[in-house]
CSV table of C-alpha atoms in Angstrom, one decimal:
chain,number,residue,atom,x,y,z
A,1,UNK,CA,87.6,47.6,82.4
A,2,UNK,CA,89.6,47.0,79.2
A,3,UNK,CA,89.2,43.6,77.5
A,4,UNK,CA,92.9,42.9,77.7
A,5,UNK,CA,94.6,44.6,80.6
A,6,UNK,CA,98.0,44.4,78.9
A,7,UNK,CA,100.9,46.7,79.6
A,8,UNK,CA,101.2,49.2,76.7
A,9,UNK,CA,104.6,49.3,75.1
A,10,UNK,CA,106.4,52.6,75.3
A,11,UNK,CA,105.6,53.7,71.8
A,12,UNK,CA,106.4,57.2,70.6
A,13,UNK,CA,103.5,59.6,70.6
A,14,UNK,CA,101.3,59.2,67.5
A,15,UNK,CA,99.6,62.5,67.2
A,16,UNK,CA,96.4,63.2,65.2
A,17,UNK,CA,96.2,61.7,61.7
A,18,UNK,CA,97.5,63.6,58.8
A,19,UNK,CA,100.6,63.9,56.6
A,20,UNK,CA,103.9,62.4,57.6
A,21,UNK,CA,105.8,64.6,55.2
A,22,UNK,CA,107.7,66.2,58.0
A,23,UNK,CA,108.6,63.0,59.8
A,24,UNK,CA,112.1,61.9,60.1
A,25,UNK,CA,113.7,59.0,58.2
A,26,UNK,CA,112.8,55.4,59.2
A,27,UNK,CA,115.7,53.1,59.9
A,28,UNK,CA,113.8,50.0,58.8
A,29,UNK,CA,113.4,48.9,55.2
A,30,UNK,CA,110.9,51.1,53.4
A,31,UNK,CA,109.1,54.0,55.0
A,32,UNK,CA,112.0,56.4,54.8
A,33,UNK,CA,110.5,58.6,52.1
A,34,UNK,CA,108.5,61.7,52.9
A,35,UNK,CA,104.8,60.7,52.7
A,36,UNK,CA,102.0,62.3,50.7
A,37,UNK,CA,99.6,64.8,52.2
A,38,UNK,CA,96.2,63.6,53.2
A,39,UNK,CA,94.9,60.4,54.8
A,40,UNK,CA,97.1,57.3,54.9
A,41,UNK,CA,96.2,53.9,53.7
A,42,UNK,CA,97.3,50.7,55.5
A,43,UNK,CA,97.2,47.4,53.6
A,44,UNK,CA,96.2,44.5,55.8
A,45,UNK,CA,96.9,41.0,54.4
A,46,UNK,CA,95.8,38.0,56.4
A,47,UNK,CA,96.6,34.4,55.5
A,48,UNK,CA,93.4,32.3,55.8
A,49,UNK,CA,89.9,32.1,57.2
A,50,UNK,CA,89.9,28.5,58.4
A,51,UNK,CA,91.2,29.5,61.8
A,52,UNK,CA,88.5,31.6,63.6
A,53,UNK,CA,90.9,34.1,65.1
A,54,UNK,CA,91.8,36.0,61.9
A,55,UNK,CA,88.3,37.2,60.9
A,56,UNK,CA,86.9,37.3,64.5
A,57,UNK,CA,89.7,39.0,66.3
A,58,UNK,CA,92.8,40.1,64.3
A,59,UNK,CA,91.1,42.0,61.6
A,60,UNK,CA,88.6,44.0,63.7
A,61,UNK,CA,91.2,44.7,66.4
A,62,UNK,CA,93.8,46.0,63.9
A,63,UNK,CA,91.2,48.1,62.2
A,64,UNK,CA,90.0,49.5,65.5
A,65,UNK,CA,93.4,50.5,66.6
A,66,UNK,CA,94.3,52.1,63.3
A,67,UNK,CA,91.1,54.2,63.4
A,68,UNK,CA,91.9,55.2,67.0
A,69,UNK,CA,95.4,56.4,66.0
A,70,UNK,CA,94.3,58.0,62.8
A,71,UNK,CA,90.7,58.8,62.3
A,72,UNK,CA,91.1,59.5,58.5
A,73,UNK,CA,93.3,56.5,57.8
A,74,UNK,CA,91.9,53.8,55.5
A,75,UNK,CA,92.5,50.1,55.8
A,76,UNK,CA,92.6,48.0,52.7
A,77,UNK,CA,91.9,44.5,53.7
A,78,UNK,CA,92.3,41.2,51.8
A,79,UNK,CA,92.5,37.5,52.9
A,80,UNK,CA,94.6,35.0,50.9
A,81,UNK,CA,92.5,32.0,51.9
A,82,UNK,CA,95.7,29.9,52.4
A,83,UNK,CA,96.9,30.5,48.8
A,84,UNK,CA,100.5,31.8,48.5
A,85,UNK,CA,100.2,32.9,44.9
A,86,UNK,CA,97.0,34.8,45.7
A,87,UNK,CA,98.8,36.6,48.5
A,88,UNK,CA,101.6,37.6,46.2
A,89,UNK,CA,99.1,39.1,43.8
A,90,UNK,CA,97.4,40.9,46.7
A,91,UNK,CA,100.8,42.4,47.8
A,92,UNK,CA,101.6,43.5,44.3
A,93,UNK,CA,98.1,45.2,44.1
A,94,UNK,CA,98.8,47.0,47.3
A,95,UNK,CA,102.1,48.2,45.9
A,96,UNK,CA,100.4,49.4,42.7
A,97,UNK,CA,97.8,51.3,44.8
A,98,UNK,CA,100.7,53.0,46.6
A,99,UNK,CA,99.5,52.2,50.1
A,100,UNK,CA,101.5,53.8,52.9
A,101,UNK,CA,102.4,50.7,54.9
A,102,UNK,CA,101.5,47.0,54.8
A,103,UNK,CA,100.7,44.6,57.7
A,104,UNK,CA,101.4,41.1,56.3
A,105,UNK,CA,100.6,37.8,57.9
A,106,UNK,CA,102.3,35.5,55.3
A,107,UNK,CA,100.8,32.3,53.9
A,108,UNK,CA,104.3,31.2,52.9
A,109,UNK,CA,107.2,33.1,54.5
A,110,UNK,CA,109.6,32.2,51.7
A,111,UNK,CA,107.6,32.8,48.6
A,112,UNK,CA,106.4,36.2,49.7
A,113,UNK,CA,110.0,37.5,50.0
A,114,UNK,CA,110.0,38.9,46.5
A,115,UNK,CA,106.9,40.9,47.1
A,116,UNK,CA,108.3,42.3,50.3
A,117,UNK,CA,111.4,43.4,48.4
A,118,UNK,CA,109.1,45.1,45.8
A,119,UNK,CA,107.3,47.0,48.6
A,120,UNK,CA,110.6,48.1,50.1
A,121,UNK,CA,111.8,49.3,46.6
A,122,UNK,CA,108.6,51.3,46.4
A,123,UNK,CA,109.2,52.9,49.8
A,124,UNK,CA,106.4,51.0,51.4
A,125,UNK,CA,107.3,49.5,54.9
A,126,UNK,CA,106.1,46.1,55.7
A,127,UNK,CA,105.2,44.9,59.2
A,128,UNK,CA,105.3,41.1,59.5
A,129,UNK,CA,102.4,40.1,61.7
A,130,UNK,CA,102.2,36.9,63.6
A,131,UNK,CA,104.5,35.1,61.1
A,132,UNK,CA,108.0,36.3,60.2
A,133,UNK,CA,108.0,36.7,56.4
A,134,UNK,CA,111.3,36.7,54.6
A,135,UNK,CA,112.7,39.8,52.8
A,136,UNK,CA,113.4,43.3,54.0
A,137,UNK,CA,110.8,43.5,56.7
A,138,UNK,CA,110.6,46.8,58.6
A,139,UNK,CA,109.2,45.5,61.9
A,140,UNK,CA,107.7,42.3,63.4
A,141,UNK,CA,105.2,41.4,66.1
A,142,UNK,CA,104.1,38.0,67.2
A,143,UNK,CA,104.3,35.8,70.2
A,144,UNK,CA,107.4,34.0,71.5
A,145,UNK,CA,106.7,31.0,69.3
A,146,UNK,CA,109.2,28.6,70.8
A,147,UNK,CA,107.8,29.5,74.2
A,148,UNK,CA,104.3,28.5,72.8
A,149,UNK,CA,105.7,25.1,71.9
A,150,UNK,CA,107.4,24.8,75.3
A,151,UNK,CA,104.1,25.7,77.1
A,152,UNK,CA,102.3,23.0,75.1
A,153,UNK,CA,105.0,20.4,75.8
A,154,UNK,CA,105.2,21.2,79.5
A,155,UNK,CA,101.4,21.0,79.9
A,156,UNK,CA,101.3,17.7,78.1
A,157,UNK,CA,104.1,16.2,80.2
A,158,UNK,CA,102.5,17.4,83.4
A,159,UNK,CA,99.2,15.9,82.6
A,160,UNK,CA,100.8,12.6,81.5
A,161,UNK,CA,102.8,12.3,84.7
A,162,UNK,CA,103.9,8.7,85.3
A,163,UNK,CA,102.1,7.6,82.1
A,164,UNK,CA,104.7,9.4,80.0
A,165,UNK,CA,106.8,6.3,79.7
A,166,UNK,CA,103.8,3.9,79.2
A,167,UNK,CA,103.2,4.5,75.5
A,168,UNK,CA,103.7,6.9,72.6
A,169,UNK,CA,102.5,10.3,71.7
A,170,UNK,CA,101.6,11.7,68.3
A,171,UNK,CA,102.8,15.1,67.2
A,172,UNK,CA,100.5,17.0,64.9
A,173,UNK,CA,102.6,20.0,63.8
A,174,UNK,CA,101.4,22.9,61.7
A,175,UNK,CA,101.8,23.8,58.1
A,176,UNK,CA,105.4,23.4,56.7
A,177,UNK,CA,105.0,26.7,54.9
A,178,UNK,CA,104.4,28.6,58.2
A,179,UNK,CA,107.7,29.5,60.0
A,180,UNK,CA,105.8,29.7,63.3
A,181,UNK,CA,104.9,26.0,63.0
A,182,UNK,CA,108.6,25.1,63.0
A,183,UNK,CA,109.2,27.2,66.0
A,184,UNK,CA,106.3,25.7,67.9
A,185,UNK,CA,107.6,22.2,67.0
A,186,UNK,CA,111.1,23.1,68.1
A,187,UNK,CA,109.9,24.5,71.4
A,188,UNK,CA,107.7,21.4,72.1
A,189,UNK,CA,110.5,19.0,71.1
A,190,UNK,CA,112.9,20.7,73.5
A,191,UNK,CA,110.6,19.8,76.4
A,192,UNK,CA,109.4,16.4,75.2
A,193,UNK,CA,112.8,15.0,74.1
A,194,UNK,CA,113.9,12.1,76.2
A,195,UNK,CA,110.7,12.3,78.4
A,196,UNK,CA,108.3,10.5,76.0
A,197,UNK,CA,108.5,8.5,72.8
A,198,UNK,CA,107.1,10.1,69.7
A,199,UNK,CA,105.4,7.4,67.7
A,200,UNK,CA,104.3,9.5,64.8
A,201,UNK,CA,105.0,13.1,63.8
A,202,UNK,CA,103.2,15.0,61.0
A,203,UNK,CA,103.5,18.4,59.3
A,204,UNK,CA,99.9,19.3,58.5
A,205,UNK,CA,99.2,20.9,55.2
A,206,UNK,CA,97.5,24.3,55.6
A,207,UNK,CA,96.8,23.7,59.3
A,208,UNK,CA,93.6,21.9,58.1
A,209,UNK,CA,91.5,20.0,60.6
A,210,UNK,CA,90.6,17.4,58.0
A,211,UNK,CA,94.3,16.7,57.3
A,212,UNK,CA,94.9,16.3,61.0
A,213,UNK,CA,91.9,14.0,61.2
A,214,UNK,CA,93.3,11.9,58.3
A,215,UNK,CA,96.8,11.8,59.8
A,216,UNK,CA,95.5,10.9,63.3
A,217,UNK,CA,93.4,8.0,61.8
A,218,UNK,CA,96.6,6.8,60.2
A,219,UNK,CA,98.6,7.1,63.5
A,220,UNK,CA,95.9,5.1,65.3
A,221,UNK,CA,96.0,2.3,62.7
A,222,UNK,CA,99.8,2.2,62.8
A,223,UNK,CA,100.4,2.5,66.5
A,224,UNK,CA,97.3,1.0,68.0
A,225,UNK,CA,94.8,3.0,69.9
A,226,UNK,CA,95.8,1.5,73.3
A,227,UNK,CA,99.4,2.7,72.8
A,228,UNK,CA,98.7,6.4,72.3
A,229,UNK,CA,99.0,8.2,75.7
A,230,UNK,CA,98.9,11.8,74.4
A,231,UNK,CA,98.7,14.0,71.3
A,232,UNK,CA,100.6,17.2,70.7
A,233,UNK,CA,98.4,19.3,68.5
A,234,UNK,CA,99.8,22.6,67.4
A,235,UNK,CA,96.5,24.4,67.3
A,236,UNK,CA,92.8,24.1,68.3
A,237,UNK,CA,91.4,23.6,64.8
A,238,UNK,CA,93.6,20.5,64.3
A,239,UNK,CA,92.8,19.3,67.8
A,240,UNK,CA,89.1,19.2,66.8
A,241,UNK,CA,90.0,16.9,63.8
A,242,UNK,CA,92.2,14.8,66.0
A,243,UNK,CA,89.6,14.3,68.7
A,244,UNK,CA,87.0,13.3,66.1
A,245,UNK,CA,89.4,10.6,64.8
A,246,UNK,CA,90.1,9.3,68.3
A,247,UNK,CA,86.3,9.1,69.0
A,248,UNK,CA,85.6,7.4,65.7
A,249,UNK,CA,88.3,4.8,66.6
A,250,UNK,CA,86.6,4.1,69.9
A,251,UNK,CA,89.4,5.5,72.0
A,252,UNK,CA,88.0,5.9,75.6
A,253,UNK,CA,89.1,7.6,77.7
A,254,UNK,CA,90.6,10.2,75.4
A,255,UNK,CA,94.3,10.9,75.8
A,256,UNK,CA,95.3,14.5,76.6
A,257,UNK,CA,95.3,16.6,73.5
A,258,UNK,CA,97.0,20.1,73.4
A,259,UNK,CA,95.9,23.1,71.3
A,260,UNK,CA,96.5,26.8,70.6
A,261,UNK,CA,94.6,30.0,69.9
A,262,UNK,CA,91.8,29.6,72.5
A,263,UNK,CA,89.2,29.2,69.8
A,264,UNK,CA,85.7,29.0,71.3
A,265,UNK,CA,85.2,25.4,70.0
A,266,UNK,CA,88.5,24.5,71.7
A,267,UNK,CA,87.5,26.1,75.0
A,268,UNK,CA,84.2,24.2,74.9
A,269,UNK,CA,86.1,21.0,74.3
A,270,UNK,CA,88.2,21.8,77.3
A,271,UNK,CA,85.1,22.3,79.4
A,272,UNK,CA,83.7,19.0,78.1
A,273,UNK,CA,86.9,17.2,79.0
A,274,UNK,CA,87.8,16.3,75.4
A,275,UNK,CA,90.7,18.6,74.9
A,276,UNK,CA,93.2,19.0,77.7
A,277,UNK,CA,94.6,22.5,77.1
A,278,UNK,CA,95.0,25.4,74.7
A,279,UNK,CA,97.5,28.3,74.5
A,280,UNK,CA,95.8,31.7,74.9
A,281,UNK,CA,97.6,34.3,72.9
A,282,UNK,CA,96.0,37.6,73.8
A,283,UNK,CA,95.2,38.9,70.3
A,284,UNK,CA,94.6,42.5,71.3
A,285,UNK,CA,98.1,43.5,72.3
A,286,UNK,CA,99.5,41.8,69.2
A,287,UNK,CA,97.0,43.4,66.9
A,288,UNK,CA,97.3,46.8,68.5
A,289,UNK,CA,101.1,46.6,68.3
A,290,UNK,CA,101.0,45.9,64.6
A,291,UNK,CA,98.7,48.8,64.1
A,292,UNK,CA,101.0,51.1,66.1
A,293,UNK,CA,104.0,50.0,64.0
A,294,UNK,CA,102.2,50.4,60.7
A,295,UNK,CA,100.9,53.9,61.4
A,296,UNK,CA,104.3,55.0,62.7
A,297,UNK,CA,106.1,53.6,59.7
A,298,UNK,CA,103.6,55.1,57.3
A,299,UNK,CA,104.3,58.5,58.8
A,300,UNK,CA,108.0,58.0,58.3
A,301,UNK,CA,108.5,57.4,62.0
A,302,UNK,CA,110.4,54.6,63.7
A,303,UNK,CA,108.3,52.6,66.2
A,304,UNK,CA,110.0,51.6,69.4
A,305,UNK,CA,110.4,47.9,69.8
A,306,UNK,CA,111.6,45.6,72.5
A,307,UNK,CA,114.0,43.2,70.8
A,308,UNK,CA,115.2,42.1,67.4
A,309,UNK,CA,114.8,38.8,65.5
A,310,UNK,CA,116.5,37.2,62.5
A,311,UNK,CA,114.7,35.7,59.5
A,312,UNK,CA,116.5,33.5,56.9
A,313,UNK,CA,117.1,36.6,54.8
A,314,UNK,CA,117.2,39.6,57.2
A,315,UNK,CA,119.1,40.1,60.4
A,316,UNK,CA,118.0,42.3,63.3
A,317,UNK,CA,114.4,42.9,62.4
A,318,UNK,CA,112.9,45.3,65.1
A,319,UNK,CA,110.4,43.2,67.0
A,320,UNK,CA,108.0,43.0,69.9
A,321,UNK,CA,107.2,39.5,71.2
A,322,UNK,CA,104.2,38.8,73.5
A,323,UNK,CA,104.0,36.0,76.1
A,324,UNK,CA,101.6,33.1,75.6
A,325,UNK,CA,99.5,31.6,78.4
A,326,UNK,CA,98.5,28.0,79.0
A,327,UNK,CA,94.8,27.5,79.6
A,328,UNK,CA,93.1,24.5,81.1
A,329,UNK,CA,89.7,24.0,82.7
A,330,UNK,CA,91.2,25.2,86.0
A,331,UNK,CA,92.1,28.7,84.9
A,332,UNK,CA,89.4,29.5,82.2
A,333,UNK,CA,87.8,32.1,84.6
A,334,UNK,CA,91.1,33.9,85.2
A,335,UNK,CA,92.2,34.0,81.5
A,336,UNK,CA,89.8,34.0,78.5
A,337,UNK,CA,86.7,34.9,80.6
A,338,UNK,CA,88.4,37.6,82.8
A,339,UNK,CA,90.0,39.2,79.7
A,340,UNK,CA,86.6,39.3,77.9
A,341,UNK,CA,87.6,37.0,75.1
A,342,UNK,CA,84.4,35.1,75.8
A,343,UNK,CA,81.6,35.3,78.2
A,344,UNK,CA,80.3,32.4,80.2
A,345,UNK,CA,77.2,32.5,78.0
A,346,UNK,CA,79.4,32.2,74.9
A,347,UNK,CA,81.0,29.0,76.3
A,348,UNK,CA,78.1,27.5,78.2
A,349,UNK,CA,75.6,26.9,75.4
A,350,UNK,CA,72.9,24.2,76.1
A,351,UNK,CA,75.2,21.5,74.8
A,352,UNK,CA,77.8,22.3,77.4
A,353,UNK,CA,75.6,23.4,80.3
A,354,UNK,CA,76.2,20.3,82.5
A,355,UNK,CA,79.9,20.4,81.7
A,356,UNK,CA,80.0,24.1,82.7
A,357,UNK,CA,78.3,23.3,86.0
A,358,UNK,CA,80.9,20.6,86.7
A,359,UNK,CA,83.7,23.0,85.8
A,360,UNK,CA,82.3,25.6,88.1
A,361,UNK,CA,81.5,28.1,85.4
A,362,UNK,CA,77.8,28.3,86.3
């Protein structure tokens, strides 16, 4: 049984690896030139290593799919560690090395635009991965990010029920340099507006849990711990920092706290009753889609996509968007466990054994 039983998009056939010199022109930016003979090199640039998903899932899944599509292809991998200038240097290095395509998960969608343009000028197509970078992007794959925010907001409102009007919520949004964060926020606000009062709202530098912890401590001091009925956290890492702040302030019981990414620590907090929910974004279809796009573009082919999106600089970027899934303790078995993201043993360590029994996982 496959780990992620996800419908495979109707991509064009990608035959055995080799030269793309006979491939037709690509309609996206870059990738239209006839490619060199011999194995292809795909550059992979990920934004940071604070969030567990990038090193544990995205990187190996992308590499796995590229090797499946093209046994002789090489992957040149770098991680910017949340430094936008470092990522610009990494992009420029990839261009100098004359890689055949680049998969880019941008640290800062605006500042990387110049490097994307340099790649396009050099005939190197760029696939924007997970975050829509600005500049002449050839293709884009991510999740429906406004839908992610709506899923989070809807789950929070449902859990609050009649308590929604009894106090205030805190919104802990993601990094202001990440375009996804703005889309998550927009989606959540579209659901929450008029239904609950937002006492404090923060844009969290670098998605850092310690920043979320500091901001949450400030919110508790400002609003009063008895007046906070819920917390919108844009991802699981920040949820961890938020919950620590709530505990340190003596908040009991904990208000419902949202999350995103289905990180193992987040899933364990859900089992323990500390975090209410997370958003499961099946990484495998996203990662494999990016690999398919990059290999096709490197060969001078045009990958089939499902829709188009607009960035601040580029209209009608070919895109494939994947649906997010809300996860609570009630559907862990049917989502992250069923899909093989984690086993029961991964989740139910000795610390969480009793909580797992209560949740029906053991």
